[in-house]
XYZ file of C-alpha atoms in Angstrom:
667
model
C 0.000 0.000 0.000
C 1.205 3.483 -0.728
C 2.333 5.393 2.246
C 0.272 8.345 3.312
C 2.410 11.146 4.612
C 1.203 13.911 6.790
C 1.594 17.318 5.251
C 4.375 19.212 6.927
C 3.066 22.287 8.682
C 4.212 25.558 7.173
C 7.394 26.785 8.617
C 8.072 30.278 9.752
C 9.986 32.688 7.551
C 12.956 32.392 9.870
C 13.002 28.662 9.453
C 12.868 28.924 5.644
C 15.847 31.241 5.507
C 18.545 30.123 7.907
C 21.278 32.621 8.673
C 24.077 30.513 7.264
C 22.516 30.624 3.784
C 22.294 34.398 3.520
C 25.366 34.580 1.337
C 24.179 31.923 -1.153
C 23.005 33.709 -4.390
C 20.787 30.809 -5.456
C 19.071 30.751 -2.103
C 18.619 34.508 -2.240
C 17.098 34.267 -5.683
C 14.758 31.537 -4.506
C 13.752 33.629 -1.547
C 13.113 36.660 -3.791
C 10.875 34.664 -6.132
C 8.995 33.106 -3.281
C 8.473 36.334 -1.452
C 7.174 38.011 -4.675
C 5.023 35.113 -5.806
C 1.833 37.012 -5.070
C 2.940 39.941 -7.238
C 3.778 37.630 -10.175
C 0.372 36.024 -10.043
C -1.337 39.401 -9.985
C 0.469 40.653 -13.095
C -2.075 41.717 -15.793
C -1.447 40.204 -19.229
C -2.618 41.334 -22.687
C -4.932 38.305 -22.896
C -6.520 39.300 -19.585
C -7.129 42.812 -20.914
C -8.733 41.509 -24.100
C -10.991 39.107 -22.203
C -11.944 41.850 -19.763
C -12.766 44.237 -22.614
C -14.861 41.657 -24.518
C -16.674 40.722 -21.332
C -17.498 44.362 -20.579
C -18.793 44.914 -24.127
C -20.977 41.792 -23.973
C -22.381 42.613 -20.543
C -23.083 46.206 -21.581
C -24.750 45.036 -24.799
C -26.943 42.500 -22.981
C -27.868 45.098 -20.367
C -28.833 47.666 -23.008
C -30.761 45.013 -24.947
C -32.653 44.132 -21.761
C -33.484 47.786 -21.142
C -34.574 48.245 -24.766
C -36.991 45.305 -24.557
C -38.219 46.354 -21.127
C -38.884 50.019 -21.942
C -42.258 51.195 -23.323
C -42.483 51.320 -27.108
C -42.978 55.091 -27.002
C -39.801 55.769 -24.987
C -37.406 56.321 -27.972
C -39.880 58.789 -29.454
C -40.189 60.529 -26.088
C -36.398 60.922 -25.807
C -36.084 62.123 -29.415
C -38.841 64.717 -28.921
C -37.186 65.872 -25.701
C -33.998 66.556 -27.701
C -35.331 67.829 -31.026
C -38.885 68.878 -30.258
C -42.157 67.299 -31.449
C -41.727 64.928 -34.383
C -43.878 65.394 -37.484
C -46.517 62.803 -38.217
C -45.405 60.076 -40.622
C -46.821 60.682 -44.128
C -49.363 57.881 -43.750
C -50.818 59.384 -40.571
C -50.754 62.899 -42.010
C -52.509 61.987 -45.261
C -55.073 59.820 -43.481
C -56.040 62.871 -41.420
C -56.465 64.750 -44.708
C -58.891 62.078 -45.857
C -56.762 60.450 -48.570
C -57.540 56.804 -49.316
C -56.054 54.031 -51.427
C -57.057 54.451 -55.063
C -54.537 53.235 -57.640
C -52.743 49.889 -57.253
C -49.040 50.298 -56.519
C -46.270 48.166 -58.029
C -42.794 48.171 -56.461
C -39.755 47.229 -58.560
C -36.579 46.746 -56.494
C -33.101 47.540 -57.747
C -29.866 45.613 -57.883
C -28.780 43.761 -54.696
C -31.733 44.947 -52.567
C -33.959 41.935 -53.369
C -33.543 38.633 -51.528
C -32.324 35.469 -53.270
C -32.870 31.923 -51.973
C -31.480 28.513 -52.882
C -33.664 25.894 -54.606
C -30.958 23.491 -55.751
C -27.275 23.352 -54.919
C -24.063 21.395 -54.589
C -23.130 19.162 -51.668
C -21.446 22.021 -49.837
C -24.838 23.753 -49.613
C -26.658 20.929 -47.811
C -29.312 22.259 -45.455
C -29.799 25.540 -47.329
C -32.916 24.652 -49.347
C -35.053 27.826 -49.580
C -32.688 29.627 -47.226
C -31.591 33.132 -48.207
C -28.188 33.359 -49.797
C -28.602 37.090 -50.393
C -30.305 39.352 -47.881
C -31.153 38.526 -44.296
C -28.217 37.767 -42.003
C -25.725 36.677 -44.702
C -24.672 33.920 -42.307
C -23.467 31.619 -45.067
C -20.888 34.165 -46.201
C -19.007 33.568 -42.962
C -19.696 29.855 -42.555
C -18.810 28.678 -46.077
C -17.598 31.638 -48.179
C -16.340 29.736 -51.246
C -19.520 27.684 -51.412
C -21.542 30.894 -51.163
C -19.577 32.499 -54.012
C -20.160 29.421 -56.176
C -23.924 29.487 -55.608
C -24.203 33.257 -56.132
C -22.322 33.125 -59.445
C -23.917 32.559 -62.843
C -22.501 30.617 -65.770
C -19.698 32.625 -67.383
C -20.728 31.573 -70.898
C -24.534 31.738 -70.829
C -25.260 34.186 -68.009
C -27.813 31.662 -66.685
C -27.706 28.931 -64.012
C -24.535 26.887 -63.598
C -25.076 23.121 -63.740
C -26.689 21.805 -60.569
C -27.448 25.208 -59.040
C -30.741 27.104 -58.883
C -30.830 30.373 -56.940
C -34.107 32.261 -57.253
C -35.704 35.535 -56.191
C -37.729 35.596 -52.980
C -41.379 36.428 -53.711
C -43.868 38.758 -52.039
C -43.442 42.046 -50.185
C -40.860 40.384 -47.926
C -38.538 40.050 -50.930
C -37.244 43.592 -50.464
C -38.936 45.199 -47.469
C -35.715 44.763 -45.465
C -32.270 44.085 -46.900
C -30.998 42.820 -43.548
C -32.541 42.805 -40.061
C -33.168 46.427 -39.100
C -32.033 47.799 -42.494
C -35.187 48.844 -44.328
C -35.561 49.279 -48.076
C -39.267 49.321 -48.946
C -40.658 48.679 -45.441
C -41.233 52.332 -44.474
C -43.085 53.139 -47.704
C -45.207 49.983 -47.380
C -46.114 50.809 -43.756
C -47.157 54.352 -44.659
C -49.275 53.194 -47.594
C -51.022 50.779 -45.235
C -52.282 53.769 -43.200
C -54.523 54.884 -46.067
C -55.858 51.434 -46.880
C -53.232 49.622 -48.941
C -52.607 45.904 -48.490
C -51.365 42.997 -50.601
C -54.432 43.029 -52.832
C -53.466 46.470 -54.162
C -49.685 46.414 -53.554
C -47.300 44.109 -55.398
C -43.532 43.619 -55.198
C -42.304 42.680 -58.676
C -39.291 40.753 -57.405
C -36.832 39.353 -59.930
C -33.357 37.830 -60.006
C -31.367 41.034 -60.292
C -28.204 39.174 -61.375
C -29.662 38.246 -64.773
C -29.889 40.375 -67.884
C -33.377 41.841 -68.191
C -34.458 39.661 -71.098
C -33.094 36.541 -69.376
C -35.412 37.104 -66.409
C -38.180 36.304 -68.890
C -36.308 33.459 -70.596
C -35.567 31.638 -67.334
C -38.272 32.746 -64.883
C -41.019 34.401 -66.993
C -40.746 37.379 -64.635
C -41.880 39.936 -67.220
C -44.946 37.841 -68.075
C -45.865 37.526 -64.400
C -45.453 41.288 -63.928
C -47.748 41.927 -66.884
C -50.377 39.500 -65.549
C -50.250 40.941 -62.031
C -50.630 44.521 -63.241
C -53.594 43.539 -65.417
C -55.190 41.661 -62.508
C -54.726 44.511 -60.037
C -56.099 47.083 -62.488
C -59.188 44.954 -63.195
C -59.856 44.156 -59.504
C -59.475 47.811 -58.466
C -62.264 49.167 -60.611
C -60.109 49.801 -63.673
C -57.860 52.253 -61.814
C -54.483 52.394 -63.563
C -51.370 51.338 -61.685
C -48.695 53.560 -60.163
C -45.274 52.019 -60.773
C -42.487 52.744 -58.270
C -39.088 51.439 -59.452
C -35.895 52.030 -57.490
C -32.290 52.166 -58.742
C -31.653 49.520 -61.434
C -35.362 48.693 -61.265
C -35.842 51.935 -63.237
C -33.935 50.445 -66.185
C -35.723 47.128 -65.733
C -39.106 48.816 -66.077
C -37.947 50.767 -69.143
C -37.188 47.376 -70.664
C -40.588 46.083 -69.541
C -42.491 48.935 -71.232
C -40.918 48.054 -74.582
C -41.245 44.301 -73.990
C -44.924 44.397 -73.024
C -45.959 46.170 -76.243
C -43.661 44.202 -78.581
C -45.166 41.247 -80.459
C -44.560 37.706 -79.226
C -42.395 35.690 -78.974
C -39.736 38.342 -78.294
C -42.202 40.589 -76.452
C -45.320 40.339 -74.323
C -47.806 40.942 -77.127
C -49.784 43.577 -75.223
C -50.078 45.896 -78.204
C -49.111 49.564 -78.663
C -51.727 50.855 -76.197
C -51.035 48.529 -73.251
C -49.148 51.153 -71.188
C -51.813 53.794 -71.903
C -54.499 51.426 -70.580
C -52.719 50.162 -67.485
C -50.231 52.766 -66.173
C -51.111 56.071 -64.503
C -47.599 57.132 -63.479
C -44.030 55.862 -63.217
C -42.315 57.315 -60.137
C -38.630 56.508 -60.565
C -36.520 56.673 -57.386
C -32.763 57.185 -57.790
C -32.880 56.059 -61.412
C -29.517 55.537 -63.188
C -31.137 56.292 -66.568
C -27.770 57.008 -68.213
C -25.676 54.637 -66.104
C -23.194 55.330 -63.308
C -19.385 55.735 -63.429
C -19.310 53.590 -60.279
C -20.208 50.593 -62.460
C -17.041 51.126 -64.522
C -14.803 51.037 -61.433
C -16.598 47.947 -60.158
C -16.134 46.042 -63.405
C -12.605 47.309 -64.052
C -11.004 46.714 -60.650
C -13.736 45.306 -58.376
C -13.681 48.434 -56.240
C -15.284 51.795 -55.679
C -14.375 54.627 -53.299
C -14.843 52.736 -50.017
C -13.096 49.550 -51.161
C -10.218 51.589 -52.605
C -9.662 53.331 -49.260
C -9.683 49.997 -47.403
C -7.258 48.593 -49.975
C -4.914 51.525 -49.362
C -5.091 51.315 -45.557
C -4.239 47.604 -45.568
C -2.143 47.053 -48.713
C -2.362 43.515 -50.008
C -4.956 42.312 -47.480
C -7.807 42.199 -50.011
C -5.523 41.085 -52.848
C -3.375 38.317 -51.412
C -4.094 34.678 -50.722
C -4.661 35.309 -47.039
C -6.740 32.461 -45.541
C -7.077 31.349 -49.198
C -9.988 33.769 -49.598
C -8.479 36.145 -52.216
C -11.384 38.484 -51.545
C -11.251 40.928 -54.458
C -10.555 38.213 -57.012
C -13.557 36.194 -55.852
C -15.709 39.332 -55.901
C -14.571 40.121 -59.435
C -15.087 36.572 -60.666
C -18.583 36.470 -59.158
C -19.840 39.920 -60.152
C -18.553 39.589 -63.695
C -21.024 36.747 -64.182
C -23.899 39.081 -63.260
C -25.027 40.486 -66.598
C -27.226 43.085 -64.910
C -24.173 45.073 -63.785
C -23.493 45.914 -67.429
C -26.874 47.664 -67.682
C -25.390 50.516 -65.620
C -22.327 51.248 -67.739
C -22.571 54.947 -68.772
C -24.758 55.485 -71.851
C -24.549 58.217 -74.447
C -20.760 58.360 -74.659
C -18.914 61.667 -74.810
C -22.070 63.484 -75.969
C -23.613 63.022 -72.523
C -20.662 62.578 -70.148
C -18.143 64.959 -71.711
C -14.763 64.566 -73.378
C -11.142 65.343 -72.642
C -11.756 69.082 -72.310
C -15.385 69.500 -71.227
C -18.221 68.063 -69.141
C -21.788 69.199 -68.400
C -20.971 69.737 -64.702
C -17.981 71.973 -65.461
C -17.551 74.583 -62.722
C -19.255 72.569 -60.005
C -17.687 72.712 -56.528
C -18.268 70.164 -53.794
C -18.942 72.693 -51.030
C -20.112 76.254 -50.771
C -22.534 75.975 -53.653
C -25.634 78.109 -53.738
C -28.929 76.296 -53.666
C -32.465 77.210 -54.439
C -35.354 75.067 -53.337
C -38.791 74.561 -54.846
C -37.642 75.876 -58.210
C -40.011 75.547 -61.101
C -39.234 74.843 -64.715
C -36.867 77.410 -66.195
C -35.240 78.246 -62.863
C -31.772 76.863 -62.234
C -29.474 76.591 -59.242
C -26.075 78.257 -59.374
C -22.588 77.249 -58.292
C -20.040 79.514 -56.706
C -17.044 80.377 -58.826
C -13.979 79.342 -56.833
C -10.271 79.382 -57.308
C -9.996 75.591 -57.234
C -8.518 73.755 -60.197
C -11.065 72.979 -62.918
C -12.136 69.336 -62.961
C -12.204 67.355 -66.197
C -15.127 65.103 -65.300
C -15.237 63.771 -68.860
C -12.053 61.815 -68.141
C -13.764 58.927 -66.360
C -10.464 57.074 -65.869
C -7.063 58.778 -65.771
C -3.786 57.005 -65.028
C -2.110 59.538 -62.749
C -3.179 62.853 -61.240
C -0.998 64.735 -63.709
C -2.920 63.155 -66.591
C -6.253 64.036 -65.016
C -5.223 67.708 -64.865
C -3.201 67.965 -68.084
C -4.239 69.967 -71.131
C -5.536 67.640 -73.890
C -2.602 68.574 -76.144
C -0.163 67.307 -73.503
C -1.658 63.811 -73.299
C 0.192 61.291 -75.479
C -1.980 58.211 -75.895
C -0.599 54.868 -77.041
C -3.544 52.906 -78.427
C -4.167 49.735 -76.440
C -6.618 48.137 -78.876
C -3.931 46.495 -80.996
C -1.690 45.474 -78.099
C -0.607 41.834 -78.068
C -1.912 39.901 -75.088
C 0.104 37.184 -73.370
C -0.086 34.570 -70.635
C 2.535 35.916 -68.227
C 1.151 37.487 -65.071
C 2.939 38.956 -62.040
C 1.441 36.512 -59.528
C 1.102 32.848 -60.475
C -0.939 32.038 -57.375
C -3.778 34.065 -58.926
C -4.501 31.091 -61.147
C -6.469 29.632 -58.251
C -9.122 32.311 -58.846
C -9.338 32.918 -62.569
C -10.174 36.376 -63.862
C -9.912 37.618 -67.418
C -6.750 39.531 -66.503
C -4.933 36.185 -66.712
C -5.425 36.202 -70.480
C -4.011 39.703 -70.918
C -0.455 39.189 -69.786
C 1.890 41.920 -68.578
C 2.130 43.451 -72.053
C -1.636 43.892 -72.368
C -1.886 45.260 -68.834
C 0.819 47.886 -69.447
C -0.867 48.909 -72.712
C -3.988 49.874 -70.739
C -2.000 52.238 -68.511
C -0.123 53.752 -71.468
C -3.379 54.908 -73.058
C -3.480 57.390 -70.136
C -7.098 58.588 -70.138
C -10.524 57.135 -70.933
C -13.701 59.071 -71.685
C -17.156 57.458 -71.805
C -16.637 56.336 -75.414
C -13.234 54.787 -74.691
C -14.472 53.078 -71.519
C -16.609 50.710 -73.595
C -13.554 49.680 -75.641
C -11.536 49.353 -72.425
C -14.011 46.893 -70.899
C -14.155 44.900 -74.130
C -10.357 44.594 -73.968
C -9.970 43.646 -70.292
C -13.123 41.490 -70.028
C -14.006 40.188 -73.497
C -16.118 37.242 -72.325
C -18.164 39.391 -69.966
C -18.711 42.116 -72.547
C -19.597 39.578 -75.250
C -22.497 38.461 -73.074
C -23.335 42.043 -72.158
C -23.364 43.263 -75.758
C -26.073 40.714 -76.543
C -28.345 42.303 -73.912
C -27.374 45.978 -73.560
C -26.387 48.947 -75.714
C -24.798 52.263 -74.755
C -25.127 54.581 -77.739
C -27.501 57.271 -79.026
C -29.924 56.419 -81.819
C -29.714 58.521 -84.958
C -33.041 57.185 -86.257
C -35.362 55.675 -83.672
C -37.499 54.183 -86.448
C -34.606 52.019 -87.632
C -35.730 48.360 -87.235
C -32.504 47.472 -85.430
C -33.772 49.311 -82.338
C -36.576 46.748 -82.017
C -34.009 44.321 -80.592
C -34.291 43.836 -76.779
C -30.684 44.930 -76.223
C -31.789 48.552 -76.843
C -34.916 48.544 -74.655
C -33.289 49.676 -71.394
C -31.363 52.534 -73.040
C -33.596 55.643 -73.005
C -31.417 57.213 -75.740
C -32.235 54.397 -78.168
C -35.964 53.944 -77.575
C -39.233 55.876 -77.602
C -41.566 56.185 -74.652
C -44.993 54.525 -75.074
C -47.833 56.291 -76.839
C -49.552 57.227 -73.573
C -50.141 60.993 -73.394
C -52.055 60.772 -70.092
C -49.249 58.947 -68.309
C -46.771 60.812 -66.086
C -43.107 60.089 -65.469
C -41.295 61.341 -62.378
C -37.610 61.384 -61.572
C -37.244 61.386 -57.780
C -33.726 61.436 -56.363
C -31.502 62.810 -53.628
C -28.912 65.566 -53.984
C -26.303 67.194 -51.790
C -24.025 64.166 -51.321
C -20.622 63.782 -53.023
C -21.069 61.110 -55.694
C -18.412 59.269 -57.692
C -17.965 60.708 -61.188
C -14.399 59.942 -62.369
C -11.286 58.188 -61.084
C -7.513 58.425 -60.915
C -5.908 54.989 -61.299
C -2.444 53.552 -60.940
C -0.820 50.422 -62.330
C -0.173 47.769 -59.685
C 2.131 44.938 -60.794
C 2.999 43.881 -57.250
C 3.488 40.122 -56.812
C 0.923 40.331 -54.004
C -1.827 41.621 -56.280
C -3.927 39.675 -58.755
C -5.861 42.729 -59.982
C -3.338 44.963 -61.749
C -5.274 48.245 -61.587
C -6.097 50.201 -58.464
C -7.698 53.536 -57.608
C -4.871 55.869 -56.586
C -6.120 56.916 -53.159
C -3.090 59.148 -52.489
C -4.347 61.603 -55.122
C -6.214 64.387 -53.355
C -6.436 68.160 -52.892
C -6.184 70.011 -49.599
C -8.688 72.674 -50.669
C -11.985 72.022 -48.870
C -13.873 73.005 -52.026
C -12.009 70.433 -54.125
C -13.993 67.491 -55.456
C -10.941 65.190 -55.521
C -10.875 62.916 -52.510
C -8.832 59.692 -52.276
C -8.436 59.337 -56.028
C -12.102 59.962 -56.815
C -13.604 63.110 -58.352
C -17.046 63.672 -56.870
C -20.051 65.578 -58.140
C -23.574 66.242 -56.858
C -25.829 63.221 -56.470
C -27.219 60.665 -54.040
C -23.872 58.974 -53.270
C -24.402 56.395 -56.056
C -26.124 58.063 -59.025
C -24.884 61.468 -60.260
C -27.543 64.120 -60.819
C -26.815 64.066 -64.558
C -27.855 60.420 -64.896
C -30.884 60.648 -62.613
C -32.329 63.900 -63.949
C -31.355 64.498 -67.582
C -34.097 62.490 -69.285
C -36.965 64.140 -67.375
C -35.284 67.568 -67.427
C -34.588 67.676 -71.162
C -34.676 64.575 -73.385
C -38.276 63.652 -72.429
C -39.464 67.192 -71.595
C -42.362 68.021 -73.917
C -42.763 66.336 -77.300
C -39.381 65.064 -78.465
C -38.231 62.201 -80.658
C -37.726 60.189 -77.456
C -41.213 61.161 -76.162
C -43.422 61.522 -79.248
C -46.735 61.524 -77.350
C -45.667 64.280 -74.950
C -45.895 62.364 -71.666
C -45.542 64.869 -68.822
C -42.278 64.612 -66.899
C -41.313 66.004 -63.508
C -38.005 66.367 -61.676
C -38.313 66.135 -57.891
C -35.063 66.499 -55.943
C -34.708 65.933 -52.191
C -31.853 67.785 -50.532
C -29.951 65.511 -48.193
C -30.180 66.229 -44.490
C -28.460 63.696 -42.207
C -30.156 62.545 -38.988
C -29.815 64.967 -36.100
C -29.034 62.190 -33.583
C -28.642 58.427 -33.349
C -32.257 57.939 -32.246
C -33.413 59.112 -35.674
C -31.775 56.063 -37.260
C -31.104 56.729 -40.945
C -33.174 59.908 -40.895
C -36.451 61.071 -42.390
C -34.871 63.651 -44.717
C -32.063 61.598 -46.209
C -31.144 61.920 -49.865
C -28.848 58.879 -49.933
C -29.498 56.278 -52.616
C -31.184 53.696 -50.362
C -31.950 55.762 -47.260
C -34.140 58.043 -49.373
C -36.714 55.233 -49.241
C -37.446 56.502 -45.720
C -37.582 60.182 -46.720
C -40.956 61.546 -45.536
C -41.219 64.101 -48.356
C -40.618 61.467 -51.032
C -43.064 59.040 -49.430
C -45.709 61.764 -49.264
C -45.238 62.562 -52.964
C -45.699 58.908 -53.914
C -48.750 58.518 -51.695
C -50.464 61.603 -53.086
C -50.093 60.295 -56.641
C -51.258 56.817 -55.601
C -54.312 58.414 -53.978
C -55.233 60.157 -57.250
C -53.018 63.245 -57.406
C -50.743 64.403 -60.218
C -47.604 66.434 -60.757
C -49.400 69.753 -60.393
C -50.700 68.687 -56.973
C -47.102 68.104 -55.894
C -45.975 71.521 -57.104
C -44.431 70.437 -60.431
C -40.601 70.426 -60.405
C -38.574 70.712 -57.201
C -34.902 71.364 -57.954
C -31.865 72.032 -55.743
C -29.053 71.144 -58.163
C -27.850 72.491 -61.494
C -29.605 69.813 -63.539
C -31.372 72.203 -65.952
C -28.193 74.207 -66.532
C -26.122 71.056 -67.068
C -28.737 69.550 -69.377
C -28.639 72.611 -71.626
C -24.900 72.109 -72.136
C -25.524 68.705 -73.726
C -25.896 68.965 -77.482
C -28.402 66.185 -78.145
C -30.699 66.080 -81.146
C -34.292 66.167 -79.855
């Protein structure tokens, strides 16, 4: 049996350190460590600090969450009113007090990325995700299985349709786009306000569609256009013959332009509704944040998988988004995925140099990003003015410039070397990029350098640029979209669906009683042109990058972090959102032969006064404007039977009329 020893009682300090050992260094060291043992144990490490910090954050969050759920529902409003004064009634409550009631059926058409997508068939890595949202909601699968998510969100690179064994489809119903993510509304505020005056699902319809597809392919694969036509006809007939009010947002504006041509075109290419279908079924089209003429932001996204925010992050952490860290290769995967989405090519700038300007001019010439004069509630013929400043003139027509000196140079000083005939090769700076194929792999170093040596790209040259760097993508896109200006709108070639979403290559319907509104935010710096640099670093698989070090110290300068900004809603420049209703469709023109009335309604951006206001009720931002009380009230008044005159006709804060007059377009 093992022996059990009694524990020796602790000895006194004098017993532990006998006098004859005082001179022994080892004993002294042992004594020092022993006597300071309590201090060593109490030493605070970095791990302890991190755990303490995380614990405090979690406890604070849970405590605040408990208080939020325990407090009365009216408490946030009470606090907000105590700070800012009494809040105005929401539009629904206000208009109900005025006696307005639901009259015309309302059709919502969401834009790109704001509609939910769910999985109906997938690969083995997606087990358990049947009818779960891949896009929208919590985006949980992005973190759990990112490469599997990318695979199921991508389309076939050859056909632009489903890859083999994968079916991702649009969520249906109002829930498809009421919220983009928990707590982040898109259409929810407008829907809730319409409900106050009697709207419900029998007279409201969300025309959800797979926003990744080209517009015509939504009909080929899902018959989305046919279902939209049937639903509009049903809602008009069940609401006493009252015509529908259509409310598209963002890319949904272009989608509905396509629909109006499709529905009247003969089958099988079109819907077979006849030339008077729109006149019979549509009262008004109220376009919110419409990129009628495209957005320069789309060029940056397709060219280098970045825009202003991504470029800044890429500059702060060089290589993090480019390299093979954790084998994610973030930007390369984003580029590979988004380049399969044909819809992104619908927003490439349309109209070329005629609309967007050339090397030495642009419609917005003279605009400054701060200190500009504004006039509100302007009617037709009145224009806002910009202060004349001493800042350097901006050449907005140069959508892409390689180097700040090129962006500012006189046209005669720019020596272009044409890239179109450059020989492509297979050599690339980083061989590990082969794991995530992009079309840059087929260009080689010679082709990549040729792009930079061309120096500057206007709207016309940008189309050739994208054809050179992404030929497969643009071959698909060219079958579905067009970016020019029609010389003769009666030419039979413009009957092809690829022209239907370009307002400069089509006519509006023969519907003189219909109204078209352009509703959009202003007062926010919006991307208009870019300064790029060549990046042949071995750590980078995307050889072009926005040059974020290019900036001006002048507070009135529009150049910030390599991006020239202009007035807009943070995504769509004023020129794209307002030009068609301000000029090209105004009155009887070759683009509007029946003289449909058009209105420009701008909403000057005002950020929320405090955090309790959330995203604000006066925002002009591209998505946040969906909660703008003034915009919601305008839509509700038209849905309840009003017209443009009841709203006060045009409401302009920007220089859209002045800029439109500078564009020499045959009307």
